[in-house]
Short mmCIF file of N, CA and C in Angstrom, two decimals:
data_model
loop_
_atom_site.label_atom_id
_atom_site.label_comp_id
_atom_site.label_asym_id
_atom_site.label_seq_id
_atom_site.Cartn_x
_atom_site.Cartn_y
_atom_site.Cartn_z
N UNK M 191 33.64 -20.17 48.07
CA UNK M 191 32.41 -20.68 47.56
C UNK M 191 32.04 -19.94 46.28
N UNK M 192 31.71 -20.58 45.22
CA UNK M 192 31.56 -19.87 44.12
C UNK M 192 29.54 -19.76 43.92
N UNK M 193 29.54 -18.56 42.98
CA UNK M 193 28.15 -18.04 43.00
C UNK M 193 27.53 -19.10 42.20
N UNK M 194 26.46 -19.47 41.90
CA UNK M 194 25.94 -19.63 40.06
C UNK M 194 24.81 -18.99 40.28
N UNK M 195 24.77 -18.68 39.18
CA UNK M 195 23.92 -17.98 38.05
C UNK M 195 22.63 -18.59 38.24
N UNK M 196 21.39 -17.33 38.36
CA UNK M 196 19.79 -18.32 37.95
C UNK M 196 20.31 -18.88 36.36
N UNK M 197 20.80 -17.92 35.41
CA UNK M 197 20.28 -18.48 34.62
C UNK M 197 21.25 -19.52 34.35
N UNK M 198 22.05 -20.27 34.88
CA UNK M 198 23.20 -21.33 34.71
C UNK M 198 22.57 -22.34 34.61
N UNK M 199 21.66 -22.68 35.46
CA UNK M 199 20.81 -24.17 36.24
C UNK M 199 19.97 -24.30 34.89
N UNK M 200 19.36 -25.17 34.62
CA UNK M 200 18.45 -25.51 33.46
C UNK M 200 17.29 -25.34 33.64
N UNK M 201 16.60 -25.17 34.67
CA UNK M 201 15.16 -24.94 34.75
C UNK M 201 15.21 -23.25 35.06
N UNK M 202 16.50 -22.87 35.56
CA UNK M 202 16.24 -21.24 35.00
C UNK M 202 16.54 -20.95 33.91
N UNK M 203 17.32 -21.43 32.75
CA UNK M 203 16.86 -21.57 31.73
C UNK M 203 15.69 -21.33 31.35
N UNK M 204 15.35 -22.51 31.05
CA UNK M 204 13.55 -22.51 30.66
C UNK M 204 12.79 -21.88 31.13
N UNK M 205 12.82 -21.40 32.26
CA UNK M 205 11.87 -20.27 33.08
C UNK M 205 11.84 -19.35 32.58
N UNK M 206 13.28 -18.54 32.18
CA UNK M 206 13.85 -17.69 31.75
C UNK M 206 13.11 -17.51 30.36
N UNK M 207 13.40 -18.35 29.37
CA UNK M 207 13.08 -18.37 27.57
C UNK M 207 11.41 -18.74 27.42
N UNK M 208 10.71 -19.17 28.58
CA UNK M 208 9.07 -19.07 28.50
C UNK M 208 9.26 -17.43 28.81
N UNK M 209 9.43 -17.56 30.07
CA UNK M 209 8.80 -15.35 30.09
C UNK M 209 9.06 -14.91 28.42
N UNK M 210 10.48 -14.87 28.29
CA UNK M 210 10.72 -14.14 27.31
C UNK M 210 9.29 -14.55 25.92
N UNK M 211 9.20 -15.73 25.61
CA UNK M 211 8.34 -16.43 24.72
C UNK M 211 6.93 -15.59 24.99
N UNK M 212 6.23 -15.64 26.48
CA UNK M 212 5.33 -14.96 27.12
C UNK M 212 5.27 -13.48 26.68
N UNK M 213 6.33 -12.78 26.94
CA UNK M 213 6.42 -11.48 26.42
C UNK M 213 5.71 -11.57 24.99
N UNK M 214 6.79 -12.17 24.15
CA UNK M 214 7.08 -11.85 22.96
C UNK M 214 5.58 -11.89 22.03
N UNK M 215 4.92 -12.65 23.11
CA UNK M 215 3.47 -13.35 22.50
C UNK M 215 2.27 -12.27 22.62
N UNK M 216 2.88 -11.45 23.58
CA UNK M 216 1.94 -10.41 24.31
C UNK M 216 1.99 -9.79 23.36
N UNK M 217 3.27 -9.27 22.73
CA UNK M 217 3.73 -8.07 22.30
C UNK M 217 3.04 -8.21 20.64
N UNK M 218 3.06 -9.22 20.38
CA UNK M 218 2.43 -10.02 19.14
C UNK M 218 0.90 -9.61 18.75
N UNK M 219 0.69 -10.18 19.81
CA UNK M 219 -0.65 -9.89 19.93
C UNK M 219 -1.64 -8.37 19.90
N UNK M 220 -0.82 -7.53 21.03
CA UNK M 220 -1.34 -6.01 20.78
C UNK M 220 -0.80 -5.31 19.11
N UNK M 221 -0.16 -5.81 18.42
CA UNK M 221 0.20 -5.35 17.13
C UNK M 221 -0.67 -6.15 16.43
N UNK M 222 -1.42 -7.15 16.26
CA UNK M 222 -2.72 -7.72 15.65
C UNK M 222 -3.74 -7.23 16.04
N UNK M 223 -4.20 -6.80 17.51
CA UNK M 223 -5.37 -6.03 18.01
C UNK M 223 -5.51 -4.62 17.11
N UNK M 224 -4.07 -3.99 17.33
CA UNK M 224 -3.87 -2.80 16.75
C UNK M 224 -4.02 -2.51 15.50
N UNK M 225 -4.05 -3.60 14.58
CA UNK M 225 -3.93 -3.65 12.72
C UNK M 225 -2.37 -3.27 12.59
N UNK M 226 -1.65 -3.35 13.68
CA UNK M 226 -0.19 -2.99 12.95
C UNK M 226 0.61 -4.22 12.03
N UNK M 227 -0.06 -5.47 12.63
CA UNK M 227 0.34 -6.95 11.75
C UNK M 227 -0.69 -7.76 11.46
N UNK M 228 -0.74 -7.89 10.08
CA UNK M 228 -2.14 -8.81 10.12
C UNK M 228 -2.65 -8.42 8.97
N UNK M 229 -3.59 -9.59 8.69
CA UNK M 229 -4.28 -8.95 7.45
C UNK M 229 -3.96 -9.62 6.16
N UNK M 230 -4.24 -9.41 5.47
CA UNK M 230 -4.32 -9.92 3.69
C UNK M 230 -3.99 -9.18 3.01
N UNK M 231 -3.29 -9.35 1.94
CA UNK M 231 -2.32 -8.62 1.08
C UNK M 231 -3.50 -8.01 -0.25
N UNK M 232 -4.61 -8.80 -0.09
CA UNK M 232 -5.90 -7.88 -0.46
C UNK M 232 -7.10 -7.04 -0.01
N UNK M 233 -6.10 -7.07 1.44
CA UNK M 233 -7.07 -6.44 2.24
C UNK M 233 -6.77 -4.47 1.19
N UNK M 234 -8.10 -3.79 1.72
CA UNK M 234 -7.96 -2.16 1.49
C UNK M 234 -7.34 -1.32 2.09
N UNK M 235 -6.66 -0.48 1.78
CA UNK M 235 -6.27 0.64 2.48
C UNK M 235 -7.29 1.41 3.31
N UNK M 236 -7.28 1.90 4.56
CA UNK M 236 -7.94 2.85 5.27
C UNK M 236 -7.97 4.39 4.40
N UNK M 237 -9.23 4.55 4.29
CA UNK M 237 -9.42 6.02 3.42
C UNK M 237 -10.24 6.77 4.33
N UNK M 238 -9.89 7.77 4.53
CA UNK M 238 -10.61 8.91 5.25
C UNK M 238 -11.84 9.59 4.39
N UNK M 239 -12.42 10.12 5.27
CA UNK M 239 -14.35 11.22 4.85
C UNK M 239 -13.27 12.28 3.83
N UNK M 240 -14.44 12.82 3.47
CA UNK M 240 -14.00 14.67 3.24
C UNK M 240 -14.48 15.25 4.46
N UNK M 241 -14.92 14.51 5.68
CA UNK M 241 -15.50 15.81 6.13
C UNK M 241 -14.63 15.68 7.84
N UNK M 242 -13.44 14.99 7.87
CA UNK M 242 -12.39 14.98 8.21
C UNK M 242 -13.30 13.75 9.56
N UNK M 243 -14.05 13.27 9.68
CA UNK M 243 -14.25 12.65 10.61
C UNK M 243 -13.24 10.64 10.69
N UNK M 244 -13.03 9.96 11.28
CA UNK M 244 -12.25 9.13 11.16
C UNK M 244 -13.29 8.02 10.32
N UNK M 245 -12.78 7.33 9.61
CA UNK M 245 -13.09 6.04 9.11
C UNK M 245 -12.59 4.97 9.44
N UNK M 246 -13.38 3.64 9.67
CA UNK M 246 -12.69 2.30 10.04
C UNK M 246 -12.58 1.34 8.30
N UNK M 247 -11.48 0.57 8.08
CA UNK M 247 -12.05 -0.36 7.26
C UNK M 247 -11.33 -1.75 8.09
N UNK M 248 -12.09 -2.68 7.63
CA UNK M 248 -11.56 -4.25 8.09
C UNK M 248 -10.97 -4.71 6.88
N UNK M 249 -9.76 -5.53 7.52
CA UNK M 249 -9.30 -6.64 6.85
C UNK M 249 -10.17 -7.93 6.47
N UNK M 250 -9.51 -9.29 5.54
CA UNK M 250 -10.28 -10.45 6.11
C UNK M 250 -10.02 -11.02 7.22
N UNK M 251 -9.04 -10.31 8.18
CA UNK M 251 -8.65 -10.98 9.18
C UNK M 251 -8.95 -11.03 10.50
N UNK M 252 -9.95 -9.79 10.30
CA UNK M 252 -11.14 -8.72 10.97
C UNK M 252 -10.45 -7.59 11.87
N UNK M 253 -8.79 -7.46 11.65
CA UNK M 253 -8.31 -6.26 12.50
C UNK M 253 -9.05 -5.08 11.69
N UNK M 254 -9.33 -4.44 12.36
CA UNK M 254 -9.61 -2.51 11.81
C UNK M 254 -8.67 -1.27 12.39
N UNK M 255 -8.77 -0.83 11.13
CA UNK M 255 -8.02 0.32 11.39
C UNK M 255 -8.08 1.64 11.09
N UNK M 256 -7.89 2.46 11.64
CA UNK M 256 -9.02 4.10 11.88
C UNK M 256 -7.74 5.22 11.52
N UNK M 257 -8.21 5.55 10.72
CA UNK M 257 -7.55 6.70 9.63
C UNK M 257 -8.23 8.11 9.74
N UNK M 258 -7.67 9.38 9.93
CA UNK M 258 -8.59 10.58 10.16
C UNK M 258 -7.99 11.40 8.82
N UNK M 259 -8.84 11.82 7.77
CA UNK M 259 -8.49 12.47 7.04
C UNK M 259 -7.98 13.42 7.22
N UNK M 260 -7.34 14.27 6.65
CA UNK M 260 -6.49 15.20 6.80
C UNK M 260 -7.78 16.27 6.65
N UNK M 261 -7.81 17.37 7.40
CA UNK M 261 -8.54 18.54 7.76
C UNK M 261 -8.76 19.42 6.27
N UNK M 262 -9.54 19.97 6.01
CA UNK M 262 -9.73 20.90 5.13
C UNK M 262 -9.10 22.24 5.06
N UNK M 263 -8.87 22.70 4.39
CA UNK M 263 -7.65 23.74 4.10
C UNK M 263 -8.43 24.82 3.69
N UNK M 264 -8.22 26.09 3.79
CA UNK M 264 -8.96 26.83 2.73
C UNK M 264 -8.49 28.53 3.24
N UNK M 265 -8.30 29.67 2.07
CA UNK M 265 -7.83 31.02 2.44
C UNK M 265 -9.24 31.61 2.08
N UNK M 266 -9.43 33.16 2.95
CA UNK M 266 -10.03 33.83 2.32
C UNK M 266 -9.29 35.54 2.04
N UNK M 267 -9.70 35.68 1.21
CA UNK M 267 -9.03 37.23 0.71
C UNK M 267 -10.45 38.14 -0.07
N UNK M 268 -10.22 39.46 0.44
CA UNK M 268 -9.04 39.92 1.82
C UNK M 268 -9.68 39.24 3.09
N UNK M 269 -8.70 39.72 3.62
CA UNK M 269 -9.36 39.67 5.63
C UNK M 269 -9.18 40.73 6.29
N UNK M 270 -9.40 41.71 5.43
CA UNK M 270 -9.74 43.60 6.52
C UNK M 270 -10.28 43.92 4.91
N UNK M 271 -11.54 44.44 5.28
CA UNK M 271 -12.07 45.07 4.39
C UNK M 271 -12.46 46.70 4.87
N UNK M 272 -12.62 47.70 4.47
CA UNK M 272 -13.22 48.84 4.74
C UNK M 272 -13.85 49.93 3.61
N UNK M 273 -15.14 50.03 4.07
CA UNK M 273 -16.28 50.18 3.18
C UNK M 273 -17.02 51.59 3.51
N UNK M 274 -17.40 52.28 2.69
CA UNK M 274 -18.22 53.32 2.63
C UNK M 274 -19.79 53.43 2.48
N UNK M 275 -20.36 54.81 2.78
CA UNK M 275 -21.85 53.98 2.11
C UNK M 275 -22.00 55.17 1.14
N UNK M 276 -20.75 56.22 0.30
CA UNK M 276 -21.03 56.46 -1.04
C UNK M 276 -20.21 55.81 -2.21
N UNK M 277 -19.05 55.35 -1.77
CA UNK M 277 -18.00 54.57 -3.28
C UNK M 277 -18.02 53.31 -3.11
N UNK M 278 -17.87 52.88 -1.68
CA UNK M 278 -17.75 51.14 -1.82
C UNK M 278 -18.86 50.66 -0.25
N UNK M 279 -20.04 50.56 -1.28
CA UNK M 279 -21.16 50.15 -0.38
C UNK M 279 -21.22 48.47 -0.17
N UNK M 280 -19.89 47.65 -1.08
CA UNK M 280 -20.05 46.73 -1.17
C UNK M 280 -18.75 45.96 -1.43
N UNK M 281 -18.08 45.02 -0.99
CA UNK M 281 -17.45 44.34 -1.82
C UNK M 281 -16.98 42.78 -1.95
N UNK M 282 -15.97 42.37 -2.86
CA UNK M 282 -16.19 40.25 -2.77
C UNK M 282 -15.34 39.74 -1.88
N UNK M 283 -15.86 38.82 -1.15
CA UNK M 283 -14.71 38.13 -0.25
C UNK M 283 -14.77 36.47 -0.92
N UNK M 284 -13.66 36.59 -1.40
CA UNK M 284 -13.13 34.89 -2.32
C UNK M 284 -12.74 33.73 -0.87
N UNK M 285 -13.46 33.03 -1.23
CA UNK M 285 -12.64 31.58 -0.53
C UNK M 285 -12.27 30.89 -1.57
N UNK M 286 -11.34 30.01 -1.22
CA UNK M 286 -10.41 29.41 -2.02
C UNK M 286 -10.04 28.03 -1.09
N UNK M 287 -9.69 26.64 -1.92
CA UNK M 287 -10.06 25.70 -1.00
C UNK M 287 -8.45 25.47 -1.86
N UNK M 288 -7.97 24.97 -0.54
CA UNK M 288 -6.22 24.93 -0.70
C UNK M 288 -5.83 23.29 -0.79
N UNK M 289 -7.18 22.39 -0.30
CA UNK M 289 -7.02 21.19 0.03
C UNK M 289 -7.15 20.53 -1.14
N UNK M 290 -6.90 19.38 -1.15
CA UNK M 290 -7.26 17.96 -2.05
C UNK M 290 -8.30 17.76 -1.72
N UNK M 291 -9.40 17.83 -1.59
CA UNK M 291 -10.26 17.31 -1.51
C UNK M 291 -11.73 18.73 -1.34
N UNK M 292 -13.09 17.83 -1.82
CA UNK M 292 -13.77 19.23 -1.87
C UNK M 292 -14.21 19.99 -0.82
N UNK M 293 -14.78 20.96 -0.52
CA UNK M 293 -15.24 21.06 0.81
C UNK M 293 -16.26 21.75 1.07
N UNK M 294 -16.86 22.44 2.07
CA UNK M 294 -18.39 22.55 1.92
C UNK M 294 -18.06 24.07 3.03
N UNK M 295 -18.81 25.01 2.32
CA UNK M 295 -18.56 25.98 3.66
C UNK M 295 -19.95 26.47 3.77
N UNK M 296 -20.18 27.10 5.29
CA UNK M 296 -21.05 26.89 6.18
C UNK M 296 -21.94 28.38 5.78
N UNK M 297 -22.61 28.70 6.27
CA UNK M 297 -23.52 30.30 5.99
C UNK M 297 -22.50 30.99 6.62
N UNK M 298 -22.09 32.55 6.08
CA UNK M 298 -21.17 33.10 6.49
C UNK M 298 -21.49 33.83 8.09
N UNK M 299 -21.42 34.05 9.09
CA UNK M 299 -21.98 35.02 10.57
C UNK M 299 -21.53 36.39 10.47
N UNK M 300 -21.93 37.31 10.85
CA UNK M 300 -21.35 38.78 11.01
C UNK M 300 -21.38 38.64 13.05
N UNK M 301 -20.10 38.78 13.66
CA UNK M 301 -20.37 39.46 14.85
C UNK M 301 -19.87 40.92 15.25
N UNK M 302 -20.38 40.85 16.22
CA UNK M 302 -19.95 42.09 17.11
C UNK M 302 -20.58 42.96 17.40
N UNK M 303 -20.55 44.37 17.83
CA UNK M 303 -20.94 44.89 18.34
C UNK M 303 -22.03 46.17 16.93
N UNK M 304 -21.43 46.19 16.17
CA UNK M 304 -21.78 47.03 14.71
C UNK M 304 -21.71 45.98 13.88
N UNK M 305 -22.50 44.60 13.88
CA UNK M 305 -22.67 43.82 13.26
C UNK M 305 -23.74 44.31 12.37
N UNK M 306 -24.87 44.44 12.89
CA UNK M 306 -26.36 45.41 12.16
C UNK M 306 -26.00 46.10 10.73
N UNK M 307 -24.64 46.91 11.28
CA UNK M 307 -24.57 47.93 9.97
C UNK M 307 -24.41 46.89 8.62
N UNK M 308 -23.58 46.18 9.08
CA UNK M 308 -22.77 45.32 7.53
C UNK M 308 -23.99 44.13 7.12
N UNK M 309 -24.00 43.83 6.35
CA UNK M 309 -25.07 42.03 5.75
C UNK M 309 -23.82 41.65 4.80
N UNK M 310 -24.03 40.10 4.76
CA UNK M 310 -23.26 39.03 3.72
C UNK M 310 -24.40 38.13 2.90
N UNK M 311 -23.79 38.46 1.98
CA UNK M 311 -24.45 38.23 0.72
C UNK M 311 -23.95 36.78 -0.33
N UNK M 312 -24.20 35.64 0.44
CA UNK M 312 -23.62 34.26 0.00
C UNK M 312 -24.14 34.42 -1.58
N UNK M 313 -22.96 34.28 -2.60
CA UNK M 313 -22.69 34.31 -3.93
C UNK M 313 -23.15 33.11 -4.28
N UNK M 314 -21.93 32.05 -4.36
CA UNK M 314 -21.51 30.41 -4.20
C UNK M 314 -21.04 29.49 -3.46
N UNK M 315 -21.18 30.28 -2.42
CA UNK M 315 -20.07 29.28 -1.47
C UNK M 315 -21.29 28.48 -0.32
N UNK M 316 -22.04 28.85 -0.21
CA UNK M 316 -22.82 28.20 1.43
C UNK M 316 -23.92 26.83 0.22
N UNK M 317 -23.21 25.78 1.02
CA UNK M 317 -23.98 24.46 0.85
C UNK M 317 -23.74 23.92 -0.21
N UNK M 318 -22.62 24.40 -1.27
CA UNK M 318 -21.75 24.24 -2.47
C UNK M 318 -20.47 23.30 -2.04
N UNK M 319 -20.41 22.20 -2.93
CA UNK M 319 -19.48 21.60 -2.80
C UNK M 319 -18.13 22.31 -3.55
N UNK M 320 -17.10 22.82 -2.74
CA UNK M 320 -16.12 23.27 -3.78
C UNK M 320 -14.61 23.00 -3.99
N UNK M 321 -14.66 22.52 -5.09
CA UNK M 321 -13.37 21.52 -5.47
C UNK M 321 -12.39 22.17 -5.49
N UNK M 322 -11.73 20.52 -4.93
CA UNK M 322 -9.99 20.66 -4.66
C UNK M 322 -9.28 22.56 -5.84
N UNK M 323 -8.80 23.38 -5.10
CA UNK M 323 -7.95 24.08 -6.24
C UNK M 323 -9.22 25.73 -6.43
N UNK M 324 -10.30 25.11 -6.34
CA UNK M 324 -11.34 25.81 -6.98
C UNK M 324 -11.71 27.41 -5.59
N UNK M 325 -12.72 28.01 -6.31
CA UNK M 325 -13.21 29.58 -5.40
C UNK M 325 -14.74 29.18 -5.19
N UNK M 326 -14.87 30.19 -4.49
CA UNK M 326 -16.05 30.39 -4.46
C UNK M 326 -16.32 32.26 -4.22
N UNK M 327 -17.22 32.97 -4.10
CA UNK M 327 -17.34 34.15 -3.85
C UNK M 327 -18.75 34.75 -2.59
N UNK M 328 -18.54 35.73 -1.67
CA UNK M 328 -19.65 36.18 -1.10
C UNK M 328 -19.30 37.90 -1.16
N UNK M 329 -20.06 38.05 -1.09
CA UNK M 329 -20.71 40.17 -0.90
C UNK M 329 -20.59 40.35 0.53
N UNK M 330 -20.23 41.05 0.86
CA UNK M 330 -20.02 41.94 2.06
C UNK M 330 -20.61 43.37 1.76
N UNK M 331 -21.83 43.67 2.50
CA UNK M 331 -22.34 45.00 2.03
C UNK M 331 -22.08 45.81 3.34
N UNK M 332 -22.13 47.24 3.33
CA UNK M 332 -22.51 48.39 4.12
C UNK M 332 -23.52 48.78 3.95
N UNK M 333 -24.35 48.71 5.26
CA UNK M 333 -25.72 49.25 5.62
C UNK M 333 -25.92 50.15 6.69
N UNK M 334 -25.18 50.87 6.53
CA UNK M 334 -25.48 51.66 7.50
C UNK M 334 -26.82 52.40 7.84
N UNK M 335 -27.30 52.70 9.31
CA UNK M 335 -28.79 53.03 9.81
C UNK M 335 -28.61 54.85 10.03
N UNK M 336 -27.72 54.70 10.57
CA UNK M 336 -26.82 56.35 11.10
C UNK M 336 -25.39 56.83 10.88
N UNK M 337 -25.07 57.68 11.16
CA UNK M 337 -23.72 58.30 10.47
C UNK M 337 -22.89 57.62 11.93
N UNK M 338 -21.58 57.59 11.03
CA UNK M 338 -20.72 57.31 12.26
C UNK M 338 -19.29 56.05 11.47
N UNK M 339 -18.57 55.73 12.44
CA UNK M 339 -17.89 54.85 12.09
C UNK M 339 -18.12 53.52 12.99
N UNK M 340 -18.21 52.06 12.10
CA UNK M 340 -18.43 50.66 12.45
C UNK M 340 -17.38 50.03 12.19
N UNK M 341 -17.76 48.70 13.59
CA UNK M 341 -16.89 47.69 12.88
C UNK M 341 -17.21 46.38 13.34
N UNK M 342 -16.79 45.18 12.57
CA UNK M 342 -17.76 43.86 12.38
C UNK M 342 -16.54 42.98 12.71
N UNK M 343 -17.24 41.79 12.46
CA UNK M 343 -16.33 40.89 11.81
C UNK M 343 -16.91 39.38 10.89
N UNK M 344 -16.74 39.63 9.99
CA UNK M 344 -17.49 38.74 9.11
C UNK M 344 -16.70 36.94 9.75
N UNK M 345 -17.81 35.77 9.52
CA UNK M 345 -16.57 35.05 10.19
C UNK M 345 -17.39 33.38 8.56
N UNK M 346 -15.74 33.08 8.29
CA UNK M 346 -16.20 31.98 7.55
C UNK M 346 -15.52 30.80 8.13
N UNK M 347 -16.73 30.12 7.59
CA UNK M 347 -16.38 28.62 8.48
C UNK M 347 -16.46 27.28 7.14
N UNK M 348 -15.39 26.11 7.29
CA UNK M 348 -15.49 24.96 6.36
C UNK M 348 -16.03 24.27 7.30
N UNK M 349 -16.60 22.74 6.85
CA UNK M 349 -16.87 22.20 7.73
C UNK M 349 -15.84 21.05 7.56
N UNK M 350 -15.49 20.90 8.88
CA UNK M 350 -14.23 19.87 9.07
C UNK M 350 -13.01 20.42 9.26
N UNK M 351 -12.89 21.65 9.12
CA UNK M 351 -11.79 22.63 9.27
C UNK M 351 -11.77 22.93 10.65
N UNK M 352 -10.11 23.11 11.18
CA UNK M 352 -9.70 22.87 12.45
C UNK M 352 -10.55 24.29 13.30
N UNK M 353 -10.19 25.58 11.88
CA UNK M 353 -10.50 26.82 13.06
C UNK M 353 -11.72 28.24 11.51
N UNK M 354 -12.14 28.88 12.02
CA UNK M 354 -12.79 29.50 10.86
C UNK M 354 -11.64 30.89 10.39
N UNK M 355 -12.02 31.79 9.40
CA UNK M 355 -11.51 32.30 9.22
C UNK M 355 -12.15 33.59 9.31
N UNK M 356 -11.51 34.64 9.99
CA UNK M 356 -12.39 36.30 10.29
C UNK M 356 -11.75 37.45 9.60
N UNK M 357 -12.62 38.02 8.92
CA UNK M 357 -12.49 39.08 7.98
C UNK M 357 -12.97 40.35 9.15
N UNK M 358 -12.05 41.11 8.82
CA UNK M 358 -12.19 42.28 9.68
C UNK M 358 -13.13 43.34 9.10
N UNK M 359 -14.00 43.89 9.53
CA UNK M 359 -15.04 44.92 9.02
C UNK M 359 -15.06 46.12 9.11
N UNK M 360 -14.89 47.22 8.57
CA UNK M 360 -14.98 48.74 9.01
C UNK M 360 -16.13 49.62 8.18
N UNK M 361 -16.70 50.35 8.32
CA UNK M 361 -17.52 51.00 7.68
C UNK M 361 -17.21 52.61 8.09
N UNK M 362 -17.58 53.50 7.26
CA UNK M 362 -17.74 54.95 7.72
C UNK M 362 -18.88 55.35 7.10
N UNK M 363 -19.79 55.98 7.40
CA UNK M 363 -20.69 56.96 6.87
C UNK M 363 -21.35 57.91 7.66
N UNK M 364 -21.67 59.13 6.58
CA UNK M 364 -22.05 59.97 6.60
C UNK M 364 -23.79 60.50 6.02
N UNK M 365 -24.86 60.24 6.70
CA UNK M 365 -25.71 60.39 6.29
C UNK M 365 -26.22 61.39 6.42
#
């Protein structure tokens, strides 16, 4: 006795090439939901914030599609400072914005435990927009109350930036 095939018979055929059709329609479809197909050849490109949050734009075809700018970049130098309170009661900590795009940095924090001794002294940088390439500058002072040795940590923050950046603090004095 010989076998046949579902798909030999003609209506498994056709059974057969609808699913597949069915699929294919599905599959169609979540790539138009998605903005992966679709759209107008004058539709806009998706452009991201500066302030790294996602943006939607629509087609005329009304798919949207959500773009997250690329994060803000930025060095500061140095990141260990150590300070006196007779030769160097003071000195500059540079940020520098590494990104394409401008960016905005936040009021600088001192923590820790000998936070008291040290103050930051925002130059240009807090609530300054600062362009792609460009610096900005803040003061890091020693204030010491009593003799002894401190230590801080100055902390700078971008906004939209993944993590902040911490400058290490030391002080010595002798009063």
């Amino acid at each position: 006795m010989e076998k046949r095939s579902f798909w030999s018979s003609a209506p498994g055929i056709i059974t057969g090439a609808a699913g597949l059709l069915s699929a294919t329609a599905a599959v169609v479809g979540l790539l138009v939901t998605f903005g992966v197909i679709g759209g107008s050849s004058d539709s806009k490109p998706a452009v991201g914030t500066d302030d790294g949050a996602p943006e939607q734009t629509s087609s005329e075809s009304g798919a949207t599609a959500t773009t997250v700018a690329e994060a803000p970049t930025f060095t500061v130098d140095p990141t260990s400072l150590s300070l006196d309170q007779l030769l160097t009661k003071e000195a500059k900590i540079v940020v520098k914005n590494t990104s394409d795009k401008a960016l905005s940095v936040q009021s600088p924090t001192l923590r820790g435990g000998d936070a008291a001794q040290f103050a930051a002294k925002d130059e240009s940088c807090t609530d300054a927009k600062i362009p792609a390439g460009d610096t900005c500058e803040m003061t890091v002072m020693f204030t010491p109350k009593a003799s002894g040795r401190y230590s801080a940590t100055l902390v700078v923050t971008v906004k939209g930036a993944p993590a902040p950046v911490e400058v290490a603090l030391r002080g010595s004095a002798v009063l």
